[in-house]
Amino acid sequence: MKEMLLLLVSTALVNNVVLSQFLGICPFLGVSKKTKTAVGMGSAVIFVVTVASAVASLIYNFILVPCELEYMKTIVFIAVIAALVQLVEMILKKFIPSLYKALGVYLPLITTNCCVLGVALLNVQNNYNFLESIVNGFGTSVGFCISIVLMSGIRERTENNDIPHVLKGSPILLITAGLMAIAFCGFAGLI
C-alpha cells in the first residue's frame, strides 16, 4: 500500500506530466482560460487516462504478450483511447452540453493528447502490473488536472493586470508555465 501511495504522489506532483515531462501541453495551454472548463477537461482526462491505463494493461498482458504481438501496442492503445474519448464526448453532449460546448475542439483532442498515450506506454515500459497501471494513470491524470486548474486560476487573476504589450498573450502564458514548472521542482524532495 505504501508503494501505491508513493506512486500516486510521485506521478501527481513530483513527475507531473505537464510540468516536468511536458506531455499534454496543447490542452494545458488551450483550455486553461477559465477554471470551469479547466476542471471539466481535467475530469475528462482523469476518466480517460485511468480507464485507458486499466484497459491497456489488460489487453497488453492478456492478449498482446501471449500472442507475441507486443509491437502492436501503440496502435491498440490509440484505438482504446479513441473509443474512450468518444464515450466521454457522448456522455458530456447528452448530460452536460454547456461543458461540451466550452471544451469545443479540445475534447476530441484528448484522443491525440500525448499524455494519454504516454501513460499507457510508460505503464508497459515500467512493467507495471494491473493495479500499478491504474494508480499511475490516476495519479498522472490528477497531476494534469492540478496543473491545468492552477494555470486557469492564474490566468483568470492576471487577465486584467497591467502586463507590458510585448508580453501579452502567449509570452506571459509560457513564462507562467515555466515558473509553475520551476515551482513543481520543489516537490522533488517529497520522495
Short mmCIF file of C-alpha atoms in Angstrom, two decimals:
data_model
loop_
_atom_site.label_atom_id
_atom_site.label_comp_id
_atom_site.label_asym_id
_atom_site.label_seq_id
_atom_site.Cartn_x
_atom_site.Cartn_y
_atom_site.Cartn_z
CA MET A 1 0.00 0.00 0.00
CA LYS A 2 2.88 2.33 0.80
CA GLU A 3 4.32 1.80 -2.70
CA MET A 4 0.98 2.70 -4.29
CA LEU A 5 0.76 5.93 -2.28
CA LEU A 6 4.32 6.82 -3.28
CA LEU A 7 3.50 6.10 -6.92
CA LEU A 8 0.38 8.28 -6.69
CA VAL A 9 2.20 11.26 -5.13
CA SER A 10 5.15 10.81 -7.46
CA THR A 11 3.08 10.87 -10.62
CA ALA A 12 0.78 13.68 -9.50
CA LEU A 13 3.33 16.11 -8.09
CA VAL A 14 6.98 15.14 -8.47
CA ASN A 15 6.84 13.86 -12.06
CA ASN A 16 3.90 15.99 -13.14
CA VAL A 17 3.01 15.02 -16.69
CA VAL A 18 2.68 18.61 -17.90
CA LEU A 19 5.24 20.49 -15.84
CA SER A 20 8.11 18.00 -15.72
CA GLN A 21 7.51 15.61 -18.60
CA PHE A 22 5.97 18.26 -20.90
CA LEU A 23 3.24 15.97 -22.19
CA GLY A 24 -0.27 17.31 -22.78
CA ILE A 25 0.80 20.91 -23.36
CA CYS A 26 -1.83 21.61 -26.07
CA PRO A 27 -4.92 21.27 -23.84
CA PHE A 28 -2.96 22.69 -20.89
CA LEU A 29 -2.44 25.97 -22.73
CA GLY A 30 -5.65 25.93 -24.76
CA VAL A 31 -8.30 25.04 -22.17
CA SER A 32 -6.88 26.90 -19.18
CA LYS A 33 -8.58 30.23 -19.88
CA LYS A 34 -11.47 29.60 -17.46
CA THR A 35 -11.44 27.45 -14.34
CA LYS A 36 -14.79 25.85 -15.16
CA THR A 37 -13.56 24.47 -18.49
CA ALA A 38 -10.21 23.51 -16.94
CA VAL A 39 -11.96 21.44 -14.27
CA GLY A 40 -14.13 19.82 -16.94
CA MET A 41 -11.12 18.97 -19.10
CA GLY A 42 -9.21 17.71 -16.07
CA SER A 43 -12.12 15.49 -15.07
CA ALA A 44 -12.44 14.10 -18.58
CA VAL A 45 -8.70 13.39 -18.70
CA ILE A 46 -8.84 11.69 -15.28
CA PHE A 47 -11.56 9.35 -16.53
CA VAL A 48 -9.95 8.63 -19.90
CA VAL A 49 -6.40 8.11 -18.61
CA THR A 50 -7.44 5.93 -15.67
CA VAL A 51 -9.71 3.69 -17.72
CA ALA A 52 -7.27 3.62 -20.65
CA SER A 53 -4.48 2.54 -18.29
CA ALA A 54 -6.59 -0.31 -16.95
CA VAL A 55 -7.82 -1.49 -20.36
CA ALA A 56 -4.41 -1.11 -22.00
CA SER A 57 -2.79 -3.13 -19.20
CA LEU A 58 -5.30 -5.94 -19.60
CA ILE A 59 -5.02 -6.00 -23.38
CA TYR A 60 -1.24 -5.88 -23.32
CA ASN A 61 -0.76 -8.58 -20.65
CA PHE A 62 -3.52 -10.98 -21.69
CA ILE A 63 -3.71 -10.56 -25.46
CA LEU A 64 -0.63 -8.93 -26.97
CA VAL A 65 2.06 -10.66 -24.87
CA PRO A 66 0.64 -14.22 -25.13
CA CYS A 67 0.14 -13.79 -28.88
CA GLU A 68 3.61 -12.23 -29.22
CA LEU A 69 2.12 -9.06 -30.70
CA GLU A 70 3.85 -6.56 -28.39
CA TYR A 71 4.85 -4.46 -31.40
CA MET A 72 1.15 -3.66 -31.92
CA LYS A 73 0.82 -1.90 -28.56
CA THR A 74 0.85 1.67 -29.91
CA ILE A 75 -1.88 1.03 -32.47
CA VAL A 76 -4.01 -0.91 -29.98
CA PHE A 77 -3.61 1.75 -27.29
CA ILE A 78 -4.61 4.50 -29.73
CA ALA A 79 -7.77 2.57 -30.63
CA VAL A 80 -8.65 2.08 -26.94
CA ILE A 81 -8.10 5.77 -26.20
CA ALA A 82 -10.15 6.88 -29.21
CA ALA A 83 -13.07 4.69 -28.11
CA LEU A 84 -12.93 6.06 -24.55
CA VAL A 85 -12.84 9.66 -25.75
CA GLN A 86 -15.87 9.03 -27.94
CA LEU A 87 -17.66 7.65 -24.88
CA VAL A 88 -16.78 10.75 -22.82
CA GLU A 89 -17.83 13.02 -25.68
CA MET A 90 -21.24 11.32 -25.97
CA ILE A 91 -21.79 11.47 -22.20
CA LEU A 92 -20.90 15.17 -22.00
CA LYS A 93 -23.01 16.04 -25.04
CA LYS A 94 -26.01 14.27 -23.51
CA PHE A 95 -25.72 15.27 -19.84
CA ILE A 96 -23.55 18.43 -19.67
CA PRO A 97 -23.98 20.26 -23.00
CA SER A 98 -22.57 23.55 -21.67
CA LEU A 99 -19.26 21.88 -20.77
CA TYR A 100 -19.30 20.03 -24.09
CA LYS A 101 -19.57 23.35 -25.94
CA ALA A 102 -17.00 25.06 -23.69
CA LEU A 103 -14.39 22.34 -24.31
CA GLY A 104 -15.01 22.59 -28.03
CA VAL A 105 -12.26 21.16 -30.20
CA TYR A 106 -10.12 20.27 -27.19
CA LEU A 107 -12.36 17.37 -26.16
CA PRO A 108 -11.66 15.29 -29.29
CA LEU A 109 -8.02 16.32 -28.92
CA ILE A 110 -7.82 14.10 -25.82
CA THR A 111 -7.55 11.28 -28.35
CA THR A 112 -4.30 12.73 -29.66
CA ASN A 113 -3.16 14.06 -26.30
CA CYS A 114 0.31 12.61 -25.89
CA CYS A 115 -0.29 12.48 -22.14
CA VAL A 116 -2.92 9.76 -22.52
CA LEU A 117 -0.90 7.57 -24.87
CA GLY A 118 2.29 8.33 -22.94
CA VAL A 119 0.85 6.96 -19.70
CA ALA A 120 -0.26 3.71 -21.35
CA LEU A 121 3.16 3.26 -22.94
CA LEU A 122 5.01 4.15 -19.72
CA ASN A 123 2.95 1.57 -17.83
CA VAL A 124 4.20 -1.10 -20.24
CA GLN A 125 7.76 0.24 -20.28
CA ASN A 126 7.94 0.26 -16.46
CA ASN A 127 6.41 -3.26 -16.27
CA TYR A 128 3.58 -2.10 -14.02
CA ASN A 129 1.02 -4.70 -13.03
CA PHE A 130 -2.70 -4.03 -13.37
CA LEU A 131 -3.08 -2.17 -10.06
CA GLU A 132 0.10 -0.14 -10.55
CA SER A 133 -1.09 0.82 -14.04
CA ILE A 134 -4.37 2.13 -12.65
CA VAL A 135 -2.63 4.06 -9.84
CA ASN A 136 -0.09 5.50 -12.29
CA GLY A 137 -2.85 6.51 -14.71
CA PHE A 138 -4.96 8.05 -11.98
CA GLY A 139 -2.02 9.89 -10.39
CA THR A 140 -0.78 11.20 -13.71
CA SER A 141 -4.20 12.47 -14.70
CA VAL A 142 -4.75 14.07 -11.29
CA GLY A 143 -1.41 15.83 -11.79
CA PHE A 144 -2.66 17.04 -15.17
CA CYS A 145 -5.88 18.28 -13.55
CA ILE A 146 -3.97 20.06 -10.77
CA SER A 147 -1.69 21.84 -13.22
CA ILE A 148 -4.46 22.91 -15.63
CA VAL A 149 -6.68 24.19 -12.80
CA LEU A 150 -3.77 26.11 -11.25
CA MET A 151 -2.95 27.63 -14.64
CA SER A 152 -6.57 28.64 -15.20
CA GLY A 153 -6.69 30.31 -11.78
CA ILE A 154 -3.52 32.25 -12.54
CA ARG A 155 -4.82 33.26 -15.98
CA GLU A 156 -8.11 34.48 -14.52
CA ARG A 157 -6.32 36.50 -11.83
CA THR A 158 -3.91 38.11 -14.29
CA GLU A 159 -6.45 38.73 -17.05
CA ASN A 160 -6.93 42.41 -16.22
CA ASN A 161 -3.42 43.11 -14.93
CA ASP A 162 -1.20 45.72 -16.49
CA ILE A 163 1.13 43.48 -18.50
CA PRO A 164 3.60 45.05 -20.96
CA HIS A 165 2.24 44.85 -24.50
CA VAL A 166 5.08 42.64 -25.79
CA LEU A 167 4.34 40.03 -23.10
CA LYS A 168 0.55 39.84 -23.52
CA GLY A 169 -0.94 36.57 -24.73
CA SER A 170 1.33 33.61 -25.40
CA PRO A 171 4.58 35.07 -23.99
CA ILE A 172 3.19 35.64 -20.49
CA LEU A 173 1.40 32.28 -20.68
CA LEU A 174 4.66 30.46 -21.44
CA ILE A 175 6.53 32.41 -18.75
CA THR A 176 3.82 31.44 -16.25
CA ALA A 177 4.04 27.79 -17.29
CA GLY A 178 7.81 27.91 -16.88
CA LEU A 179 7.51 29.39 -13.40
CA MET A 180 4.96 26.72 -12.48
CA ALA A 181 7.38 24.04 -13.70
CA ILE A 182 10.12 25.50 -11.51
CA ALA A 183 7.74 25.57 -8.54
CA PHE A 184 6.79 21.93 -9.08
CA CYS A 185 10.51 21.03 -8.98
CA GLY A 186 10.22 21.78 -5.26
CA PHE A 187 8.13 18.62 -4.85
CA ALA A 188 11.17 16.52 -5.78
CA GLY A 189 12.14 16.35 -2.10
CA LEU A 190 8.91 14.55 -1.20
CA ILE A 191 10.09 11.20 -2.49
#
